[in-house]
Amino acid sequence: MIYFLSDAHLGSWAMERGYAQQKKLIDMLEMMSKDAVSIYMLGDMFDFWMEYFIHDKQKHQYSPFFKEIRKLVKQGIHVHMFVGNHDMWTFGGIEKLCGAEVHYEPCTIIRYGRSLYLSHGDGLMPEKWEQLYTVREKKQIRRFMKLRKIFQSPFLQFCFRCLPPAWGNKLGYGWAKRSREKELANPCPYKGENKEELVLFAKEQEKLNNHRDYYLFGHRHIELDLQLETGSRVLILGDCFRQWTYAKLDHHGVLTMHNYEN
Ligand SMILES: [Mn+2]
């Protein structure tokens, strides 16, 4: 079996679950480990992740999670972690901490005779997206893309890494908390097949003859399992703090979506 999960947002200052959430996540990974060949985490496993040049004591809160991943890797399970927009600032630290393979870019894999496109999903847009949205929506999207560019700037990343972790974390976790609170107060439900960026992106890939059987994303914190006309399926994997979504690909190439309960 191959398992997929996404968006745990561990360490969030907007959610007072702390260890209970981390424990449930570990239980879920433990359940998967019974028959997993690989486990793919599709981004934003942390609400804020930054690798400073100075030791960051706050990272100790994630020790149980990393310990579990190390255990799975030792058992021979391939554990993959994609960076999301909340945890893109890793510079080799996560590999070192737990032995998971970190992916900085989307990728396509072939497993059990099926092709799967995997990505966190932030920043993926169809080519001519501008025509599809209202002025207000366009403004929102442009703002997100601009912020994303800033966050990816090597110079700014370097400056941020020089900060004392206590200061940097105040900024980072604080920013993430505000974005989570905004989302809780004003959730953005599924926009429909003609507006949801990730669906449009997948449709465009199909049109460009880059066919994949399955497209898997995180990022949106909504659950979606949509069949396209080309026979492909688009899955958006919900989250691992409220919905506890995961997907499973069995050795016949059948992909199913589930909610973990313990
Ligand atoms: Mn995200």
PDB file of C-alpha atoms and ligand atoms in Angstrom:
ATOM      1  CA  MET A   1       0.000   0.000   0.000  1.00  0.00           C
ATOM      2  CA  ILE A   2       1.002   3.568  -0.569  1.00  0.00           C
ATOM      3  CA  TYR A   3      -0.435   6.200   1.738  1.00  0.00           C
ATOM      4  CA  PHE A   4      -0.918   9.924   1.291  1.00  0.00           C
ATOM      5  CA  LEU A   5      -1.692  12.599   3.844  1.00  0.00           C
ATOM      6  CA  SER A   6      -1.266  16.326   4.161  1.00  0.00           C
ATOM      7  CA  ASP A   7      -1.623  19.527   6.181  1.00  0.00           C
ATOM      8  CA  ALA A   8      -1.213  18.607   9.834  1.00  0.00           C
ATOM      9  CA  HIS A   9      -0.082  22.168  10.628  1.00  0.00           C
ATOM     10  CA  LEU A  10       1.663  20.859  13.751  1.00  0.00           C
ATOM     11  CA  GLY A  11       2.581  23.492  16.306  1.00  0.00           C
ATOM     12  CA  SER A  12      -0.142  25.918  15.292  1.00  0.00           C
ATOM     13  CA  TRP A  13      -0.756  28.696  17.790  1.00  0.00           C
ATOM     14  CA  ALA A  14      -4.360  28.828  16.579  1.00  0.00           C
ATOM     15  CA  MET A  15      -5.155  25.295  17.708  1.00  0.00           C
ATOM     16  CA  GLU A  16      -4.859  24.209  21.303  1.00  0.00           C
ATOM     17  CA  ARG A  17      -4.371  20.545  20.628  1.00  0.00           C
ATOM     18  CA  GLY A  18      -0.646  20.262  20.829  1.00  0.00           C
ATOM     19  CA  TYR A  19       0.308  16.773  21.899  1.00  0.00           C
ATOM     20  CA  ALA A  20      -3.152  15.242  21.410  1.00  0.00           C
ATOM     21  CA  GLN A  21      -3.017  16.101  17.720  1.00  0.00           C
ATOM     22  CA  GLN A  22       0.564  14.911  17.369  1.00  0.00           C
ATOM     23  CA  LYS A  23      -0.313  11.687  19.161  1.00  0.00           C
ATOM     24  CA  LYS A  24      -3.233  11.030  16.802  1.00  0.00           C
ATOM     25  CA  LEU A  25      -0.970  11.712  13.821  1.00  0.00           C
ATOM     26  CA  ILE A  26       1.557   9.219  15.167  1.00  0.00           C
ATOM     27  CA  ASP A  27      -1.218   6.648  15.699  1.00  0.00           C
ATOM     28  CA  MET A  28      -2.312   7.194  12.111  1.00  0.00           C
ATOM     29  CA  LEU A  29       1.239   6.673  10.822  1.00  0.00           C
ATOM     30  CA  GLU A  30       1.493   3.591  12.996  1.00  0.00           C
ATOM     31  CA  MET A  31      -1.712   2.212  11.418  1.00  0.00           C
ATOM     32  CA  MET A  32      -0.279   2.885   7.949  1.00  0.00           C
ATOM     33  CA  SER A  33       3.022   1.221   8.829  1.00  0.00           C
ATOM     34  CA  LYS A  34       1.302  -2.181   9.063  1.00  0.00           C
ATOM     35  CA  ASP A  35       1.194  -2.534   5.276  1.00  0.00           C
ATOM     36  CA  ALA A  36       2.853   0.600   3.840  1.00  0.00           C
ATOM     37  CA  VAL A  37       5.568   0.492   1.202  1.00  0.00           C
ATOM     38  CA  SER A  38       5.707   4.297   1.050  1.00  0.00           C
ATOM     39  CA  ILE A  39       4.077   7.204   2.832  1.00  0.00           C
ATOM     40  CA  TYR A  40       3.790  10.572   1.117  1.00  0.00           C
ATOM     41  CA  MET A  41       3.142  13.715   3.141  1.00  0.00           C
ATOM     42  CA  LEU A  42       2.025  16.444   0.794  1.00  0.00           C
ATOM     43  CA  GLY A  43       3.114  19.552   2.645  1.00  0.00           C
ATOM     44  CA  ASP A  44       2.319  21.865   5.551  1.00  0.00           C
ATOM     45  CA  MET A  45       2.942  19.183   8.134  1.00  0.00           C
ATOM     46  CA  PHE A  46       4.168  22.103  10.283  1.00  0.00           C
ATOM     47  CA  ASP A  47       2.371  25.383  10.778  1.00  0.00           C
ATOM     48  CA  PHE A  48       5.737  27.100  10.649  1.00  0.00           C
ATOM     49  CA  TRP A  49       9.140  25.628   9.941  1.00  0.00           C
ATOM     50  CA  MET A  50      12.368  27.588   9.727  1.00  0.00           C
ATOM     51  CA  GLU A  51      15.912  26.331  10.105  1.00  0.00           C
ATOM     52  CA  TYR A  52      17.917  29.015  11.865  1.00  0.00           C
ATOM     53  CA  PHE A  53      21.683  29.189  12.178  1.00  0.00           C
ATOM     54  CA  ILE A  54      21.188  29.180  15.952  1.00  0.00           C
ATOM     55  CA  HIS A  55      19.663  26.173  17.768  1.00  0.00           C
ATOM     56  CA  ASP A  56      15.868  26.456  18.005  1.00  0.00           C
ATOM     57  CA  LYS A  57      14.516  24.959  21.232  1.00  0.00           C
ATOM     58  CA  GLN A  58      10.914  25.147  20.050  1.00  0.00           C
ATOM     59  CA  LYS A  59      11.571  22.334  17.586  1.00  0.00           C
ATOM     60  CA  HIS A  60      11.749  19.864  20.507  1.00  0.00           C
ATOM     61  CA  GLN A  61       7.946  19.844  20.515  1.00  0.00           C
ATOM     62  CA  TYR A  62       8.101  17.781  17.299  1.00  0.00           C
ATOM     63  CA  SER A  63      10.401  15.104  18.724  1.00  0.00           C
ATOM     64  CA  PRO A  64       7.671  12.413  19.006  1.00  0.00           C
ATOM     65  CA  PHE A  65       6.700  12.953  15.358  1.00  0.00           C
ATOM     66  CA  PHE A  66      10.295  12.743  14.126  1.00  0.00           C
ATOM     67  CA  LYS A  67      10.946   9.727  16.297  1.00  0.00           C
ATOM     68  CA  GLU A  68       8.021   7.953  14.630  1.00  0.00           C
ATOM     69  CA  ILE A  69       9.251   8.839  11.125  1.00  0.00           C
ATOM     70  CA  ARG A  70      12.742   7.600  11.987  1.00  0.00           C
ATOM     71  CA  LYS A  71      11.202   4.349  13.136  1.00  0.00           C
ATOM     72  CA  LEU A  72       9.226   3.915   9.912  1.00  0.00           C
ATOM     73  CA  VAL A  73      12.306   4.659   7.801  1.00  0.00           C
ATOM     74  CA  LYS A  74      14.247   2.100   9.810  1.00  0.00           C
ATOM     75  CA  GLN A  75      11.510  -0.463   9.118  1.00  0.00           C
ATOM     76  CA  GLY A  76      12.197   0.089   5.423  1.00  0.00           C
ATOM     77  CA  ILE A  77       9.191   2.289   4.596  1.00  0.00           C
ATOM     78  CA  HIS A  78       9.953   5.074   2.129  1.00  0.00           C
ATOM     79  CA  VAL A  79       8.755   8.264   3.784  1.00  0.00           C
ATOM     80  CA  HIS A  80       8.436  11.347   1.585  1.00  0.00           C
ATOM     81  CA  MET A  81       7.733  14.887   2.656  1.00  0.00           C
ATOM     82  CA  PHE A  82       6.780  17.668   0.254  1.00  0.00           C
ATOM     83  CA  VAL A  83       7.307  21.234   1.388  1.00  0.00           C
ATOM     84  CA  GLY A  84       4.195  23.403   1.640  1.00  0.00           C
ATOM     85  CA  ASN A  85       3.817  27.144   1.892  1.00  0.00           C
ATOM     86  CA  HIS A  86       4.129  26.950   5.696  1.00  0.00           C
ATOM     87  CA  ASP A  87       7.217  24.774   5.833  1.00  0.00           C
ATOM     88  CA  MET A  88       9.241  25.560   2.716  1.00  0.00           C
ATOM     89  CA  TRP A  89      12.154  26.894   4.755  1.00  0.00           C
ATOM     90  CA  THR A  90      13.968  23.647   5.246  1.00  0.00           C
ATOM     91  CA  PHE A  91      17.570  23.391   4.174  1.00  0.00           C
ATOM     92  CA  GLY A  92      18.439  19.771   4.803  1.00  0.00           C
ATOM     93  CA  GLY A  93      17.378  19.764   8.455  1.00  0.00           C
ATOM     94  CA  ILE A  94      14.331  17.532   8.098  1.00  0.00           C
ATOM     95  CA  GLU A  95      16.255  14.807   6.223  1.00  0.00           C
ATOM     96  CA  LYS A  96      18.867  14.877   8.956  1.00  0.00           C
ATOM     97  CA  LEU A  97      16.302  14.754  11.759  1.00  0.00           C
ATOM     98  CA  CYS A  98      14.297  11.800  10.504  1.00  0.00           C
ATOM     99  CA  GLY A  99      15.584  10.344   7.238  1.00  0.00           C
ATOM    100  CA  ALA A 100      12.506  11.236   5.191  1.00  0.00           C
ATOM    101  CA  GLU A 101      13.073  12.273   1.598  1.00  0.00           C
ATOM    102  CA  VAL A 102      12.130  15.935   1.169  1.00  0.00           C
ATOM    103  CA  HIS A 103      10.645  17.183  -2.122  1.00  0.00           C
ATOM    104  CA  TYR A 104      10.853  20.840  -3.027  1.00  0.00           C
ATOM    105  CA  GLU A 105       9.021  20.522  -6.339  1.00  0.00           C
ATOM    106  CA  PRO A 106       5.911  18.694  -7.541  1.00  0.00           C
ATOM    107  CA  CYS A 107       6.621  15.296  -9.037  1.00  0.00           C
ATOM    108  CA  THR A 108       5.024  12.512 -11.022  1.00  0.00           C
ATOM    109  CA  ILE A 109       5.483   8.937  -9.886  1.00  0.00           C
ATOM    110  CA  ILE A 110       4.364   5.631 -11.391  1.00  0.00           C
ATOM    111  CA  ARG A 111       3.172   3.026  -8.897  1.00  0.00           C
ATOM    112  CA  TYR A 112       1.180  -0.170  -9.451  1.00  0.00           C
ATOM    113  CA  GLY A 113       0.686   0.815 -13.089  1.00  0.00           C
ATOM    114  CA  ARG A 114      -0.808   4.219 -12.331  1.00  0.00           C
ATOM    115  CA  SER A 115       0.705   7.668 -12.804  1.00  0.00           C
ATOM    116  CA  LEU A 116       0.311  10.089  -9.923  1.00  0.00           C
ATOM    117  CA  TYR A 117       1.017  13.800  -9.885  1.00  0.00           C
ATOM    118  CA  LEU A 118       1.940  14.907  -6.362  1.00  0.00           C
ATOM    119  CA  SER A 119       2.230  18.426  -5.026  1.00  0.00           C
ATOM    120  CA  HIS A 120       1.230  20.510  -2.044  1.00  0.00           C
ATOM    121  CA  GLY A 121      -0.657  22.636  -4.540  1.00  0.00           C
ATOM    122  CA  ASP A 122       0.141  26.204  -3.528  1.00  0.00           C
ATOM    123  CA  GLY A 123       0.929  28.368  -6.513  1.00  0.00           C
ATOM    124  CA  LEU A 124      -0.347  25.898  -9.111  1.00  0.00           C
ATOM    125  CA  MET A 125      -2.519  27.705 -11.624  1.00  0.00           C
ATOM    126  CA  PRO A 126      -3.731  27.131 -15.146  1.00  0.00           C
ATOM    127  CA  GLU A 127      -1.870  29.242 -17.731  1.00  0.00           C
ATOM    128  CA  LYS A 128      -4.612  31.799 -18.463  1.00  0.00           C
ATOM    129  CA  TRP A 129      -6.104  32.063 -15.002  1.00  0.00           C
ATOM    130  CA  GLU A 130      -6.767  35.800 -15.140  1.00  0.00           C
ATOM    131  CA  GLN A 131      -9.841  35.405 -17.354  1.00  0.00           C
ATOM    132  CA  LEU A 132     -11.494  33.077 -14.884  1.00  0.00           C
ATOM    133  CA  TYR A 133     -11.733  35.282 -11.829  1.00  0.00           C
ATOM    134  CA  THR A 134     -13.405  38.467 -10.676  1.00  0.00           C
ATOM    135  CA  VAL A 135     -11.349  41.566  -9.918  1.00  0.00           C
ATOM    136  CA  ARG A 136     -11.475  40.831  -6.200  1.00  0.00           C
ATOM    137  CA  GLU A 137     -10.454  37.214  -6.609  1.00  0.00           C
ATOM    138  CA  LYS A 138      -7.611  38.221  -8.916  1.00  0.00           C
ATOM    139  CA  LYS A 139      -6.340  40.661  -6.319  1.00  0.00           C
ATOM    140  CA  GLN A 140      -6.357  37.939  -3.665  1.00  0.00           C
ATOM    141  CA  ILE A 141      -4.547  35.465  -5.891  1.00  0.00           C
ATOM    142  CA  ARG A 142      -1.939  38.050  -6.942  1.00  0.00           C
ATOM    143  CA  ARG A 143      -1.289  38.911  -3.299  1.00  0.00           C
ATOM    144  CA  PHE A 144      -0.730  35.257  -2.439  1.00  0.00           C
ATOM    145  CA  MET A 145       1.618  34.763  -5.398  1.00  0.00           C
ATOM    146  CA  LYS A 146       3.614  37.871  -4.469  1.00  0.00           C
ATOM    147  CA  LEU A 147       3.981  36.721  -0.878  1.00  0.00           C
ATOM    148  CA  ARG A 148       5.036  33.301  -2.123  1.00  0.00           C
ATOM    149  CA  LYS A 149       7.778  34.873  -4.278  1.00  0.00           C
ATOM    150  CA  ILE A 150       9.026  36.900  -1.307  1.00  0.00           C
ATOM    151  CA  PHE A 151       9.130  33.776   0.867  1.00  0.00           C
ATOM    152  CA  GLN A 152      11.166  31.991  -1.782  1.00  0.00           C
ATOM    153  CA  SER A 153      13.806  34.705  -2.080  1.00  0.00           C
ATOM    154  CA  PRO A 154      17.200  33.217  -1.079  1.00  0.00           C
ATOM    155  CA  PHE A 155      18.388  36.558   0.276  1.00  0.00           C
ATOM    156  CA  LEU A 156      15.405  37.001   2.589  1.00  0.00           C
ATOM    157  CA  GLN A 157      15.621  33.380   3.656  1.00  0.00           C
ATOM    158  CA  PHE A 158      19.250  33.938   4.593  1.00  0.00           C
ATOM    159  CA  CYS A 159      18.351  37.038   6.640  1.00  0.00           C
ATOM    160  CA  PHE A 160      15.561  35.182   8.410  1.00  0.00           C
ATOM    161  CA  ARG A 161      17.867  32.311   9.275  1.00  0.00           C
ATOM    162  CA  CYS A 162      20.222  34.755  10.993  1.00  0.00           C
ATOM    163  CA  LEU A 163      17.507  35.859  13.449  1.00  0.00           C
ATOM    164  CA  PRO A 164      17.429  34.566  17.015  1.00  0.00           C
ATOM    165  CA  PRO A 165      14.839  31.741  16.864  1.00  0.00           C
ATOM    166  CA  ALA A 166      12.679  33.359  19.568  1.00  0.00           C
ATOM    167  CA  TRP A 167      12.203  36.434  17.354  1.00  0.00           C
ATOM    168  CA  GLY A 168      11.801  34.548  14.107  1.00  0.00           C
ATOM    169  CA  ASN A 169       9.287  32.156  15.631  1.00  0.00           C
ATOM    170  CA  LYS A 170       7.242  35.010  17.004  1.00  0.00           C
ATOM    171  CA  LEU A 171       6.972  36.347  13.470  1.00  0.00           C
ATOM    172  CA  GLY A 172       6.462  32.992  11.788  1.00  0.00           C
ATOM    173  CA  TYR A 173       4.051  31.270  14.163  1.00  0.00           C
ATOM    174  CA  GLY A 174       2.252  34.581  14.623  1.00  0.00           C
ATOM    175  CA  TRP A 175       1.777  34.987  10.894  1.00  0.00           C
ATOM    176  CA  ALA A 176       0.599  31.375  10.545  1.00  0.00           C
ATOM    177  CA  LYS A 177      -1.820  31.830  13.444  1.00  0.00           C
ATOM    178  CA  ARG A 178      -3.406  34.841  11.784  1.00  0.00           C
ATOM    179  CA  SER A 179      -3.804  32.983   8.527  1.00  0.00           C
ATOM    180  CA  ARG A 180      -5.402  29.999  10.351  1.00  0.00           C
ATOM    181  CA  GLU A 181      -7.791  32.266  12.274  1.00  0.00           C
ATOM    182  CA  LYS A 182      -8.771  34.000   9.070  1.00  0.00           C
ATOM    183  CA  GLU A 183      -9.530  30.641   7.530  1.00  0.00           C
ATOM    184  CA  LEU A 184     -11.582  29.502  10.534  1.00  0.00           C
ATOM    185  CA  ALA A 185     -13.599  32.722  10.545  1.00  0.00           C
ATOM    186  CA  ASN A 186     -14.009  32.778   6.806  1.00  0.00           C
ATOM    187  CA  PRO A 187     -13.619  29.295   5.331  1.00  0.00           C
ATOM    188  CA  CYS A 188     -13.199  29.019   1.592  1.00  0.00           C
ATOM    189  CA  PRO A 189     -15.263  26.013   0.444  1.00  0.00           C
ATOM    190  CA  TYR A 190     -14.794  24.149  -2.842  1.00  0.00           C
ATOM    191  CA  LYS A 191     -15.106  26.722  -5.617  1.00  0.00           C
ATOM    192  CA  GLY A 192     -16.506  24.339  -8.193  1.00  0.00           C
ATOM    193  CA  GLU A 193     -14.986  22.675 -11.198  1.00  0.00           C
ATOM    194  CA  ASN A 194     -14.603  25.899 -13.159  1.00  0.00           C
ATOM    195  CA  LYS A 195     -12.937  27.952 -10.449  1.00  0.00           C
ATOM    196  CA  GLU A 196     -10.946  25.663  -8.187  1.00  0.00           C
ATOM    197  CA  GLU A 197      -7.346  26.349  -9.181  1.00  0.00           C
ATOM    198  CA  LEU A 198      -6.047  22.829  -8.627  1.00  0.00           C
ATOM    199  CA  VAL A 199      -8.842  21.266 -10.680  1.00  0.00           C
ATOM    200  CA  LEU A 200      -8.214  23.768 -13.475  1.00  0.00           C
ATOM    201  CA  PHE A 201      -4.512  23.006 -13.291  1.00  0.00           C
ATOM    202  CA  ALA A 202      -5.177  19.268 -13.636  1.00  0.00           C
ATOM    203  CA  LYS A 203      -7.591  19.824 -16.517  1.00  0.00           C
ATOM    204  CA  GLU A 204      -4.981  21.898 -18.305  1.00  0.00           C
ATOM    205  CA  GLN A 205      -2.338  19.203 -17.824  1.00  0.00           C
ATOM    206  CA  GLU A 206      -4.722  16.721 -19.402  1.00  0.00           C
ATOM    207  CA  LYS A 207      -5.359  19.065 -22.315  1.00  0.00           C
ATOM    208  CA  LEU A 208      -1.619  19.473 -22.837  1.00  0.00           C
ATOM    209  CA  ASN A 209      -1.395  15.693 -23.152  1.00  0.00           C
ATOM    210  CA  ASN A 210       0.437  15.341 -19.846  1.00  0.00           C
ATOM    211  CA  HIS A 211      -2.007  12.666 -18.784  1.00  0.00           C
ATOM    212  CA  ARG A 212      -1.881  11.284 -15.249  1.00  0.00           C
ATOM    213  CA  ASP A 213      -4.285   8.854 -13.673  1.00  0.00           C
ATOM    214  CA  TYR A 214      -4.384  10.659 -10.362  1.00  0.00           C
ATOM    215  CA  TYR A 215      -3.647  14.181  -9.177  1.00  0.00           C
ATOM    216  CA  LEU A 216      -3.106  14.527  -5.431  1.00  0.00           C
ATOM    217  CA  PHE A 217      -2.913  17.799  -3.566  1.00  0.00           C
ATOM    218  CA  GLY A 218      -3.146  19.244  -0.087  1.00  0.00           C
ATOM    219  CA  HIS A 219      -3.157  22.923   0.817  1.00  0.00           C
ATOM    220  CA  ARG A 220      -6.875  23.678   0.545  1.00  0.00           C
ATOM    221  CA  HIS A 221      -8.054  21.879   3.696  1.00  0.00           C
ATOM    222  CA  ILE A 222     -11.085  20.634   1.780  1.00  0.00           C
ATOM    223  CA  GLU A 223     -11.801  17.071   0.720  1.00  0.00           C
ATOM    224  CA  LEU A 224     -12.370  16.519  -2.961  1.00  0.00           C
ATOM    225  CA  ASP A 225     -12.464  13.408  -5.123  1.00  0.00           C
ATOM    226  CA  LEU A 226     -13.369  14.485  -8.638  1.00  0.00           C
ATOM    227  CA  GLN A 227     -13.421  12.456 -11.825  1.00  0.00           C
ATOM    228  CA  LEU A 228     -12.381  14.371 -14.957  1.00  0.00           C
ATOM    229  CA  GLU A 229     -13.650  13.639 -18.461  1.00  0.00           C
ATOM    230  CA  THR A 230     -10.272  12.193 -19.417  1.00  0.00           C
ATOM    231  CA  GLY A 231     -10.686   9.517 -16.761  1.00  0.00           C
ATOM    232  CA  SER A 232      -8.204  11.119 -14.372  1.00  0.00           C
ATOM    233  CA  ARG A 233      -9.128  11.801 -10.789  1.00  0.00           C
ATOM    234  CA  VAL A 234      -8.277  14.860  -8.746  1.00  0.00           C
ATOM    235  CA  LEU A 235      -7.978  14.356  -5.000  1.00  0.00           C
ATOM    236  CA  ILE A 236      -7.574  17.152  -2.484  1.00  0.00           C
ATOM    237  CA  LEU A 237      -6.581  15.604   0.804  1.00  0.00           C
ATOM    238  CA  GLY A 238      -8.360  17.651   3.447  1.00  0.00           C
ATOM    239  CA  ASP A 239      -6.207  17.910   6.565  1.00  0.00           C
ATOM    240  CA  CYS A 240      -4.819  16.146   9.619  1.00  0.00           C
ATOM    241  CA  PHE A 241      -6.245  18.327  12.363  1.00  0.00           C
ATOM    242  CA  ARG A 242      -9.995  18.333  11.748  1.00  0.00           C
ATOM    243  CA  GLN A 243     -10.941  15.905   9.008  1.00  0.00           C
ATOM    244  CA  TRP A 244      -8.017  13.490   9.374  1.00  0.00           C
ATOM    245  CA  THR A 245      -8.032  12.634   5.683  1.00  0.00           C
ATOM    246  CA  TYR A 246      -5.753  10.142   4.016  1.00  0.00           C
ATOM    247  CA  ALA A 247      -5.651   8.317   0.691  1.00  0.00           C
ATOM    248  CA  LYS A 248      -4.515   4.793  -0.009  1.00  0.00           C
ATOM    249  CA  LEU A 249      -3.303   3.249  -3.271  1.00  0.00           C
ATOM    250  CA  ASP A 250      -3.564  -0.527  -3.255  1.00  0.00           C
ATOM    251  CA  HIS A 251      -1.500  -2.909  -5.352  1.00  0.00           C
ATOM    252  CA  HIS A 252      -4.242  -3.079  -8.016  1.00  0.00           C
ATOM    253  CA  GLY A 253      -3.773   0.664  -8.561  1.00  0.00           C
ATOM    254  CA  VAL A 254      -7.092   1.553  -6.904  1.00  0.00           C
ATOM    255  CA  LEU A 255      -7.017   4.837  -5.010  1.00  0.00           C
ATOM    256  CA  THR A 256      -9.423   5.475  -2.128  1.00  0.00           C
ATOM    257  CA  MET A 257      -9.902   8.304   0.327  1.00  0.00           C
ATOM    258  CA  HIS A 258     -10.553   7.753   4.050  1.00  0.00           C
ATOM    259  CA  ASN A 259     -10.865   9.542   7.367  1.00  0.00           C
ATOM    260  CA  TYR A 260      -8.793   8.263  10.235  1.00  0.00           C
ATOM    261  CA  GLU A 261     -10.583   7.612  13.486  1.00  0.00           C
ATOM    262  CA  ASN A 262      -9.134   6.132  16.616  1.00  0.00           C
TER     263      ASN A 262
HETATM  264 MN    MN B   1      -0.710  25.080   2.424  1.00  0.00          MN
END
